[in-house]
XYZ file of C-alpha atoms in Angstrom:
626
model
C 13.455 -32.982 26.806
C 9.257 -32.605 26.307
C 6.565 -34.623 27.715
C 5.019 -37.258 25.644
C 1.685 -35.974 26.830
C 0.344 -33.230 24.261
C -0.775 -30.033 25.794
C -4.687 -29.337 25.881
C -6.093 -25.862 26.137
C -8.450 -24.870 28.798
C -11.242 -22.334 27.090
C -10.759 -18.914 27.967
C -14.874 -17.863 29.030
C -14.786 -14.740 30.929
C -14.460 -11.761 29.035
C -11.399 -9.267 28.596
C -9.161 -12.534 29.555
C -6.017 -13.653 28.119
C -3.247 -16.049 28.627
C 0.401 -14.849 29.233
C 3.315 -17.092 28.581
C 5.874 -17.334 31.596
C 9.298 -18.038 29.559
C 11.616 -19.923 31.760
C 15.421 -18.703 32.527
C 17.906 -20.629 30.194
C 20.450 -20.129 27.483
C 19.996 -20.407 23.605
C 20.868 -23.918 23.528
C 18.609 -25.255 26.573
C 15.061 -26.779 25.858
C 12.495 -24.385 26.023
C 10.210 -24.677 29.224
C 7.275 -22.257 29.511
C 3.948 -22.003 31.359
C 0.666 -20.671 30.468
C -1.314 -18.275 32.941
C -4.905 -17.138 32.199
C -5.351 -13.466 33.403
C -7.732 -10.528 32.583
C -6.708 -7.928 30.872
C -6.873 -5.286 33.630
C -5.173 -7.382 35.943
C -2.208 -8.534 33.758
C 1.378 -8.213 35.185
C 3.755 -6.225 32.927
C 4.372 -8.156 29.668
C 6.100 -7.802 26.372
C 4.424 -9.077 22.770
C 6.164 -10.408 20.312
C 5.703 -9.649 16.903
C 7.077 -12.424 14.498
C 6.615 -14.475 10.968
C 5.246 -17.739 11.372
C 7.273 -18.979 8.477
C 6.448 -22.548 7.510
C 3.697 -23.864 9.455
C 5.349 -27.642 8.673
C 8.478 -26.790 10.376
C 7.716 -27.275 13.808
C 9.826 -27.798 17.511
C 8.503 -28.805 20.501
C 8.324 -26.685 23.399
C 7.501 -27.762 26.991
C 4.232 -26.137 28.138
C 2.684 -26.895 31.546
C 5.049 -30.048 31.714
C 3.101 -31.395 28.237
C 4.414 -30.775 25.020
C 3.212 -28.059 22.650
C 4.338 -27.707 19.089
C 5.343 -24.744 17.624
C 7.099 -23.301 14.253
C 10.857 -23.310 14.076
C 10.518 -19.310 13.528
C 8.807 -18.783 17.082
C 11.003 -21.037 18.647
C 13.942 -19.351 17.578
C 12.534 -16.322 18.984
C 11.993 -17.515 22.254
C 15.477 -18.991 22.633
C 16.837 -15.777 21.637
C 14.333 -13.570 24.223
C 14.650 -15.893 27.431
C 16.596 -14.377 29.765
C 19.627 -16.709 31.355
C 18.463 -15.706 35.265
C 15.089 -15.155 35.270
C 11.696 -15.480 33.752
C 10.150 -13.605 31.214
C 6.341 -12.970 30.678
C 5.590 -12.566 26.879
C 2.477 -13.010 24.628
C 2.699 -14.480 21.383
C -0.460 -15.092 19.157
C 0.560 -19.104 18.069
C 0.758 -20.052 21.802
C -1.246 -17.825 23.902
C -4.431 -18.417 21.441
C -5.855 -21.632 20.822
C -5.538 -21.964 17.206
C -7.612 -24.631 16.607
C -10.651 -22.899 18.172
C -12.241 -20.920 15.506
C -14.350 -19.194 18.070
C -11.676 -18.510 20.517
C -9.789 -17.154 17.748
C -12.331 -14.207 16.791
C -12.885 -13.376 20.556
C -8.989 -12.763 21.227
C -8.590 -11.108 17.887
C -11.361 -8.474 19.331
C -8.487 -7.852 22.012
C -5.481 -7.465 20.088
C -5.590 -4.040 19.987
C -5.602 -3.693 23.904
C -3.373 -6.790 24.245
C -0.496 -4.574 22.269
C -1.100 -1.460 23.897
C -1.265 -2.808 27.368
C 2.436 -4.633 26.402
C 5.291 -2.662 27.925
C 6.819 -2.713 24.261
C 6.588 -5.228 21.251
C 9.770 -7.668 20.191
C 10.028 -8.022 16.861
C 11.778 -11.448 15.497
C 13.372 -11.384 12.362
C 14.930 -14.487 12.499
C 18.727 -15.846 12.575
C 21.216 -13.023 11.582
C 22.531 -15.428 8.970
C 19.455 -17.116 7.384
C 20.537 -19.982 4.778
C 17.176 -18.723 2.924
C 17.151 -14.729 3.189
C 20.811 -14.227 3.615
C 22.813 -12.192 6.547
C 21.883 -9.318 8.233
C 24.692 -7.181 9.205
C 25.021 -6.086 13.231
C 26.117 -2.351 11.537
C 22.686 -1.739 9.920
C 21.604 0.168 13.031
C 24.413 2.521 12.550
C 24.209 2.848 8.521
C 20.368 3.727 9.114
C 21.315 6.662 11.454
C 24.029 7.642 8.732
C 21.617 7.563 5.959
C 19.247 9.751 7.785
C 22.109 12.414 8.443
C 22.407 12.743 4.505
C 18.519 12.956 4.174
C 16.664 16.671 4.516
C 13.548 17.413 6.413
C 10.617 17.967 4.087
C 7.147 18.819 4.079
C 5.135 16.044 2.083
C 2.236 18.495 1.828
C 4.122 20.849 -0.332
C 4.838 19.482 -3.985
C 6.857 22.438 -4.903
C 9.268 22.419 -2.038
C 9.644 18.673 -2.510
C 10.846 18.948 -5.796
C 13.101 21.481 -5.351
C 14.418 19.425 -2.385
C 14.861 16.271 -4.487
C 16.698 18.097 -7.235
C 18.996 19.845 -4.829
C 19.766 16.358 -2.935
C 20.685 14.888 -6.656
C 23.001 17.781 -7.270
C 24.636 17.790 -3.528
C 24.856 14.155 -3.419
C 26.610 14.528 -7.022
C 28.991 16.875 -5.336
C 29.794 15.321 -2.416
C 30.533 12.129 -4.013
C 32.920 13.947 -6.278
C 34.857 15.337 -3.129
C 34.992 12.108 -1.544
C 32.999 12.915 1.072
C 29.782 10.465 2.629
C 26.956 10.808 0.414
C 23.612 8.552 -0.823
C 25.388 7.321 -3.619
C 28.192 5.346 -2.385
C 26.292 4.834 1.144
C 26.342 1.085 1.985
C 22.847 0.327 1.277
C 23.242 -3.570 1.126
C 22.577 -3.930 5.148
C 19.044 -2.630 4.738
C 18.077 -4.213 1.969
C 18.753 -7.525 4.080
C 17.184 -6.483 6.772
C 13.694 -5.343 5.049
C 13.906 -8.298 2.641
C 13.083 -10.503 5.924
C 9.659 -11.909 5.355
C 8.333 -9.751 8.485
C 7.940 -6.429 6.722
C 4.984 -8.042 4.481
C 2.923 -9.656 6.776
C -0.302 -7.385 7.227
C -0.738 -8.744 10.854
C 2.255 -6.468 12.133
C 0.706 -3.117 11.270
C -1.527 -3.227 14.284
C 1.518 -4.899 16.120
C 3.735 -1.976 15.633
C 0.880 0.925 15.451
C -0.596 -0.237 18.415
C 2.602 -0.404 20.800
C 4.280 1.409 23.302
C 7.992 0.609 21.918
C 9.059 -1.202 18.975
C 12.608 -2.817 18.629
C 13.681 -5.011 15.928
C 15.682 -8.142 16.705
C 17.592 -10.495 15.030
C 20.066 -13.383 15.872
C 24.004 -12.494 16.584
C 23.100 -9.157 18.332
C 21.350 -7.522 15.802
C 19.466 -4.678 17.086
C 17.295 -1.796 15.294
C 15.049 0.905 16.221
C 11.780 1.192 14.374
C 11.590 4.782 14.736
C 14.892 5.390 12.801
C 13.943 3.011 10.194
C 10.162 4.301 9.649
C 11.962 7.721 9.177
C 14.420 6.417 6.736
C 12.022 4.241 5.008
C 9.544 7.589 4.462
C 12.833 9.638 3.257
C 13.905 7.088 0.761
C 10.592 7.288 -0.911
C 9.734 10.844 -0.621
C 13.354 11.828 -1.839
C 13.449 9.503 -4.963
C 16.429 7.982 -3.661
C 16.001 4.623 -5.921
C 15.933 6.548 -8.657
C 18.842 8.686 -7.465
C 20.834 5.347 -7.335
C 19.753 3.899 -10.749
C 20.946 6.933 -12.648
C 24.254 6.989 -10.758
C 25.354 3.581 -10.490
C 23.026 2.107 -13.172
C 22.318 -0.737 -10.721
C 18.693 -0.976 -9.044
C 20.475 -1.329 -5.715
C 17.087 -0.634 -3.350
C 14.899 -2.506 -6.310
C 14.337 -5.753 -3.852
C 13.420 -3.336 -0.678
C 10.877 -0.980 -2.613
C 7.722 -2.871 -1.550
C 9.159 -3.396 2.143
C 10.281 -0.107 2.482
C 6.944 1.445 1.344
C 5.355 -0.819 4.076
C 7.439 0.597 6.731
C 6.318 3.942 5.303
C 2.302 3.018 5.379
C 2.886 1.979 8.904
C 4.157 5.147 9.647
C 1.377 6.799 8.281
C -0.576 4.645 10.247
C 0.778 5.520 13.489
C 0.023 9.179 12.689
C -3.202 8.784 11.308
C -5.122 6.181 13.485
C -6.908 8.314 15.422
C -8.832 9.660 12.988
C -8.625 6.769 10.311
C -11.838 4.427 9.374
C -11.412 0.868 8.406
C -11.354 1.572 4.279
C -8.517 4.283 4.991
C -6.761 0.867 6.968
C -7.369 -1.777 4.007
C -6.251 1.378 1.429
C -2.939 1.778 3.329
C -1.844 -1.875 3.629
C -2.488 -3.007 0.251
C 1.048 -4.290 -0.261
C 1.053 -6.755 2.917
C 0.222 -10.412 2.778
C -1.749 -12.648 5.028
C -2.238 -16.235 5.024
C -5.813 -16.328 5.600
C -7.591 -13.927 3.270
C -10.215 -12.987 6.214
C -7.165 -11.179 7.575
C -7.262 -8.490 5.098
C -10.270 -7.004 7.283
C -9.565 -8.725 10.391
C -5.870 -7.662 11.011
C -7.207 -4.438 10.783
C -9.738 -4.263 12.721
C -7.818 -2.084 15.186
C -7.382 1.077 13.228
C -10.775 2.076 12.183
C -11.177 4.825 15.018
C -14.001 6.600 13.001
C -16.895 5.089 10.801
C -18.712 1.240 11.108
C -16.780 -1.949 11.728
C -17.294 -5.425 11.815
C -16.826 -8.780 14.163
C -14.222 -11.186 13.374
C -15.957 -14.687 12.590
C -13.581 -16.907 11.496
C -16.315 -19.666 10.837
C -17.418 -17.586 7.922
C -16.411 -18.208 4.190
C -14.101 -15.391 2.861
C -16.302 -14.285 0.054
C -18.810 -13.764 2.850
C -16.786 -11.805 5.354
C -15.649 -9.534 2.002
C -19.493 -8.923 1.220
C -20.075 -8.191 4.783
C -17.238 -5.891 4.587
C -18.278 -4.044 1.609
C -22.144 -3.750 2.710
C -21.084 -2.067 6.248
C -18.509 0.366 4.943
C -20.962 1.592 2.039
C -24.274 1.209 3.730
C -23.495 1.817 7.518
C -20.515 4.367 6.743
C -22.588 5.766 4.024
C -19.391 6.187 1.996
C -18.647 5.202 -1.546
C -14.774 5.254 -1.148
C -14.828 1.718 -0.876
C -15.851 1.287 -4.484
C -12.346 2.651 -5.704
C -11.175 -0.805 -5.112
C -13.917 -2.417 -6.724
C -14.048 -5.297 -8.321
C -10.250 -5.387 -7.274
C -7.017 -3.673 -7.932
C -4.676 -6.579 -9.589
C -2.329 -4.530 -11.374
C 0.773 -6.691 -12.115
C -1.389 -9.869 -11.208
C -4.443 -9.519 -12.894
C -3.923 -13.015 -14.493
C -2.737 -14.518 -11.440
C -5.904 -15.381 -9.612
C -9.908 -15.245 -10.386
C -12.224 -13.491 -8.318
C -14.065 -15.307 -5.362
C -17.115 -17.215 -6.764
C -20.210 -15.554 -6.011
C -18.737 -12.074 -4.565
C -20.594 -9.011 -6.536
C -18.332 -6.571 -8.472
C -19.126 -3.810 -6.101
C -17.329 -5.977 -2.912
C -13.798 -5.722 -3.483
C -12.024 -8.993 -3.565
C -9.273 -7.894 -1.123
C -7.025 -10.787 -2.140
C -6.461 -9.132 -5.312
C -6.117 -5.244 -4.329
C -2.484 -4.513 -5.401
C -2.813 -0.706 -6.639
C -3.489 2.303 -4.909
C -6.477 4.363 -5.539
C -7.281 8.183 -6.553
C -9.827 8.374 -3.715
C -8.356 10.105 -0.717
C -8.091 8.784 2.468
C -10.737 9.966 5.414
C -7.727 11.786 7.554
C -6.536 14.504 4.588
C -8.934 16.900 2.413
C -10.475 15.471 -0.258
C -9.256 15.901 -3.993
C -12.296 15.372 -5.888
C -15.898 15.955 -5.547
C -17.161 14.025 -9.087
C -20.791 13.028 -7.434
C -20.747 16.290 -5.556
C -21.070 16.949 -1.975
C -24.037 15.267 -0.956
C -23.880 12.057 1.180
C -24.215 9.027 -1.510
C -27.871 7.733 -1.650
C -27.308 3.524 -1.889
C -29.311 0.307 -0.595
C -28.357 -3.442 -0.786
C -31.331 -5.538 -1.663
C -32.253 -8.343 0.806
C -30.462 -11.057 -0.921
C -27.140 -9.219 -0.648
C -26.246 -9.335 -4.549
C -27.720 -5.901 -6.048
C -26.294 -2.495 -5.031
C -28.616 0.404 -5.437
C -26.929 3.595 -6.148
C -28.326 7.078 -6.930
C -26.082 8.717 -9.968
C -25.924 8.832 -14.061
C -24.493 7.264 -16.894
C -22.978 10.067 -18.523
C -20.418 8.905 -21.125
C -18.774 5.683 -22.653
C -15.402 4.650 -23.646
C -14.547 4.873 -27.343
C -11.277 4.578 -27.899
C -7.634 4.138 -25.453
C -3.873 3.521 -25.533
C -1.890 0.699 -24.678
C -0.969 1.805 -20.641
C 2.660 2.750 -19.888
C 2.289 -0.731 -17.348
C 1.590 -3.063 -20.221
C 4.223 -1.256 -22.182
C 6.892 -1.874 -19.117
C 5.731 -5.784 -18.899
C 6.455 -5.896 -22.969
C 9.931 -4.625 -22.189
C 10.718 -6.256 -19.071
C 8.602 -9.166 -18.555
C 10.544 -9.808 -14.835
C 8.411 -7.224 -13.413
C 5.475 -9.528 -13.070
C 7.641 -10.454 -9.706
C 7.729 -7.101 -8.532
C 3.824 -6.361 -7.674
C 3.494 -2.478 -7.046
C 6.091 -1.253 -8.768
C 7.125 -0.540 -12.268
C 10.727 0.762 -12.209
C 13.017 -0.553 -15.092
C 16.599 -0.756 -14.115
C 17.409 0.453 -17.844
C 17.489 4.225 -17.509
C 17.559 4.359 -21.422
C 15.177 2.084 -22.339
C 12.554 3.701 -19.706
C 13.056 7.577 -21.005
C 12.414 6.264 -24.166
C 9.237 3.876 -23.435
C 8.139 7.060 -21.474
C 8.221 9.147 -24.951
C 6.821 6.469 -26.751
C 3.474 6.340 -24.258
C 3.165 10.274 -24.065
C 3.452 10.682 -27.910
C 0.678 7.709 -28.480
C -1.592 9.626 -26.233
C -1.321 12.937 -27.620
C -1.570 11.242 -31.151
C -5.132 9.756 -29.807
C -6.066 12.913 -28.183
C -5.383 15.453 -31.264
C -4.149 13.322 -34.331
C -0.975 14.635 -34.471
C 2.198 12.949 -33.951
C 3.876 15.070 -31.069
C 3.521 17.840 -29.390
C 6.361 19.746 -31.577
C 3.399 19.629 -34.524
C 0.649 22.029 -34.687
C -0.826 22.815 -31.014
C -4.287 22.327 -30.221
C -6.416 25.184 -28.320
C -4.991 25.961 -25.008
C -7.896 24.794 -22.986
C -7.755 21.448 -25.007
C -4.292 21.144 -24.015
C -4.913 21.794 -20.594
C -7.688 19.472 -20.260
C -4.891 16.732 -21.879
C -2.484 17.610 -19.489
C -4.595 17.326 -16.283
C -5.726 13.951 -17.758
C -2.261 12.856 -17.871
C -0.896 13.303 -14.491
C -4.755 12.634 -13.276
C -4.517 16.535 -11.933
C -3.043 14.942 -8.622
C 0.507 14.381 -6.415
C 1.394 11.567 -4.770
C -0.012 12.727 -1.644
C -3.796 12.904 -3.451
C -3.357 16.889 -3.387
C -4.524 18.643 -6.821
C -1.588 19.520 -8.777
C -0.958 23.428 -8.172
C -2.047 25.235 -12.110
C 1.725 25.823 -12.607
C 2.476 22.280 -12.658
C -0.559 21.520 -15.163
C 0.950 24.405 -17.130
C 4.148 22.844 -17.587
C 3.054 19.898 -18.746
C 3.667 20.464 -22.582
C 7.168 21.126 -21.470
C 7.585 18.108 -19.586
C 6.858 16.288 -22.816
C 9.391 18.095 -24.864
C 11.822 17.623 -22.200
C 10.876 14.094 -21.797
C 11.816 13.679 -25.562
C 14.978 15.263 -25.477
C 15.901 13.859 -22.265
C 15.425 10.425 -24.130
C 17.500 11.653 -27.441
C 20.606 12.805 -25.250
C 23.302 11.015 -23.655
C 23.908 14.408 -21.055
C 22.182 13.249 -17.998
C 22.083 16.851 -17.170
C 20.326 17.631 -20.102
C 17.717 20.449 -19.451
C 17.622 19.559 -15.860
C 17.788 23.246 -14.543
C 14.709 24.216 -16.926
C 12.455 21.424 -15.545
C 13.841 20.662 -12.104
C 11.186 22.424 -10.454
C 8.407 19.914 -12.383
C 9.991 17.032 -13.912
C 9.752 14.833 -10.528
C 6.451 15.736 -9.296
C 5.234 15.129 -12.884
C 6.978 11.898 -12.709
C 5.744 10.635 -9.557
C 1.997 11.409 -10.536
C 2.720 9.541 -13.938
C 4.304 6.753 -11.790
C 1.886 6.216 -9.071
C -1.717 6.816 -10.937
C -1.836 7.409 -14.778
C 0.862 4.732 -15.655
C -1.417 2.137 -14.065
C -3.664 3.385 -16.439
C -5.154 3.554 -19.702
C -5.459 7.341 -21.486
C -8.942 7.328 -23.061
C -11.053 9.518 -25.413
C -14.860 8.687 -24.836
C -17.549 9.092 -27.035
C -18.640 12.784 -25.988
C -14.971 13.522 -26.510
C -13.775 13.880 -23.012
C -10.149 12.595 -22.221
C -10.174 10.188 -19.307
C -7.593 7.690 -17.695
C -9.849 4.434 -16.933
C -8.694 0.797 -15.286
C -6.740 -1.496 -17.142
C -9.459 -4.226 -17.965
C -11.592 -1.597 -19.468
C -13.247 -2.104 -23.013
C -14.673 0.399 -25.636
C -18.432 0.159 -24.679
C -17.674 0.503 -21.133
C -19.949 3.234 -19.582
C -19.070 6.403 -17.101
C -20.932 6.438 -14.317
C -21.263 9.382 -11.430
C -22.932 8.697 -8.524
C -24.242 11.006 -5.624
C -21.632 11.687 -3.110
C -18.969 9.817 -5.312
C -15.428 11.275 -5.225
C -14.433 9.950 -8.892
C -16.329 8.593 -11.860
C -16.400 4.586 -12.056
C -15.969 2.620 -15.746
C -19.231 0.045 -15.536
C -20.138 -2.751 -17.940
C -23.403 -3.051 -18.956
C -24.661 -6.689 -18.227
C -27.311 -6.618 -20.889
C -29.968 -7.393 -18.045
C -30.598 -3.260 -16.814
C -27.479 -3.878 -14.508
C -24.030 -2.923 -14.407
C -21.007 -4.357 -13.006
C -17.940 -2.202 -12.258
C -14.817 -2.214 -14.016
C -12.898 0.583 -11.795
C -12.468 4.165 -10.726
C -11.552 6.386 -13.554
C -10.265 9.960 -13.753
C -12.390 11.954 -16.533
C -11.651 15.214 -16.895
C -14.191 18.484 -16.851
C -16.374 16.130 -14.515
C -14.084 15.800 -11.565
C -15.694 18.704 -9.415
C -19.564 17.834 -9.650
C -20.623 19.370 -13.074
C -22.553 16.055 -13.832
C -25.144 17.629 -11.028
C -24.587 21.516 -11.313
C -24.201 22.014 -15.011
C -26.118 24.555 -17.031
C -28.493 22.100 -18.750
C -31.713 20.868 -16.968
C -30.936 17.196 -17.393
C -27.680 17.614 -15.406
C -29.719 17.940 -12.231
C -31.643 14.537 -12.979
C -30.243 11.419 -11.119
C -31.290 7.777 -11.443
C -31.256 4.470 -9.673
C -28.525 2.128 -11.279
C -28.248 -1.279 -9.906
C -25.105 -2.841 -9.703
C -24.023 -6.675 -9.394
C-alpha cells in the first residue's frame, strides 16, 4: 500500500538533466513501487521510454514513489504493471511521472529535452491499454500475424509515379477479385477487424506520439494479454492501404465500409512514417501540416509537441505560461518573418473542413495566424522536402513584415481578381446526403457506392454548367483551351503527392466525366473500367484530396478557380510575391484584408501575375492583413 505522505518533486536546476524511473519488480497484481533518480542525459544509464495515452485525468491510481504516494492515471498504472519485470528492476521514462506537471517552467524546459530523451532511450514501449478494453473493445493477439499476411498481398509501388500507381491499383483490384473467385487468400476476404480494433485505440491520434515514435531507435506496440506489434510492419501496411485504395476496394466488393473507423488513424500512421523518412530535412511548418489529424489536450502542443521535427529553419521555445493565442501568433510571426516563407498562410485562418461550425476562432488572433485547433484539412502548398508544384507569386523571396503591435501582416503582392459565382462544394453535397459524416473529420467517403457515384456526377455537371452554360459535357463542346483550363481546375492540377498532374491526365478529364456518368447509370461495376483504368483512380484521388473540399468558382475576369468553403461573392483573389498559391482575401472596409484561405486559380499558378505581357503585371503593392 502506498504511503500517506504525498510525493514532492525536487526542482531540476542543472542543464540537460532529467529524472528516470526505477520500476521495482513484481507481478501484474502487486502494488507498484518505484523510485525517481535525477541524472544528466549524458551520464544516464540505459533506459526505455514509454509512449501512452493519458486517458481520463480524473481516473487515478496511487503508486509508491521514493516511499511516498504519487497519483498517476489508470492508463499509465496499467502500463507500469504490464512492463515491470518479475525478477529485476526496469529503468523507464514516462512524462507524467518524470516531469513535474504542476511546474510550468520545468515542463517548458523538459519539453525542449524530449527529442534527446526519446533518441537516447534504447527503445520506445507503446502502451495501448488492456487487450480487452470495455470502452474500446478487444485486440486479438493474432493482429501482428494478420498485418504480415496483408503486407504479403500488397505490391510495392512508387508514390511519385501517378501513372504507375493507377495501373497497379487497377491490377490489384482485378487480381483480388480473381484470387477470391479461386478461393485463395486475398485482400477482400482478409480479416481486417483485428487491425481496426488495434488502430482505433486513442493512442494513434495523440499528437505527442509523433516525436515519440520518430525519434526512437526501436518501437514496439503492446496491449495486455500478450499483444505485441511491430511498428515498422504496421507503418508499411498503413501506407500501402492508403496508396492502393484498399478501403474503396472493400466498399465496392463487400458493400461495407470495413476500414471506415480505421481510416483516420491509418492516415496518421502513414504520416508518422513520412516524418520518419524526411525529418532531417523538414521545417516546423512541414511538421504542423503533416500532423493536422492528430489531437492534443493542451492546444499549445499543436506547436510544442512538434518542436523536435523542425530540422531546417526557425523554431520557437516552449512557454507554458503563455496563452494559446499568443503561442499561435508567435509561431506564425517566426515562421513567416524569420523563415521568409509564406507556406504557413496556406493554413490561415484555419482549415476546419467538416468541423468549421464546431468552434470559433481564438479571440484576438489575426486571420494570418492559423488557429491550429481548427486546422483539419490538407493544403495545396508543398512540403519543403519535396519539389514545389506551383509558383503563383514567382520565385523571388517574399517581402513581408509585421507591425510592432503584432496585429498587421504587410506583404508585397497584388489583388488581381474577385469571386463572382461558385458551385456548392462536393463536401457540402455529401453532408446533405450523409449528415453523420460530420463525425469523421478529414474523410468524405460515403459508404453507399451508388449514391456516391450519382452525387459526383451531379457535382461535375453543376461545375460544367457554371463554367460553360451547358447542362453536361455531352452537349456543345467549348474550345480546347477552355476545356483544358476547366479540367486543370477540377483537379487543382495536382495529385495527392502534390505533383503536377501529367498532361495526359488533364486531357483525359472530359472522358472521365463521361465515364463517371456512364458508371453512375450502370449496374455493371466493370463498366468502362478498361477505358479509364489508367486515369480514373488518380483523378478520383485529386478530386477527393483537394477539389472536393473547395468550391468551383468563376471570377469576375472569367477565370476558373477552386476557392475555400467559406468564400463569398466579392472576396478578392490575391497573389503575394514568393507565394506558392493564390489566396482568397476579404476586404474589411478599412483598407485592410482578412484571409479566407488558399485557392487554385487557373492561368496564374506559374508566376504569370508578375511576368505577364502587360506593364501593370510587373507592379506590386503593400497589402495589409488583419
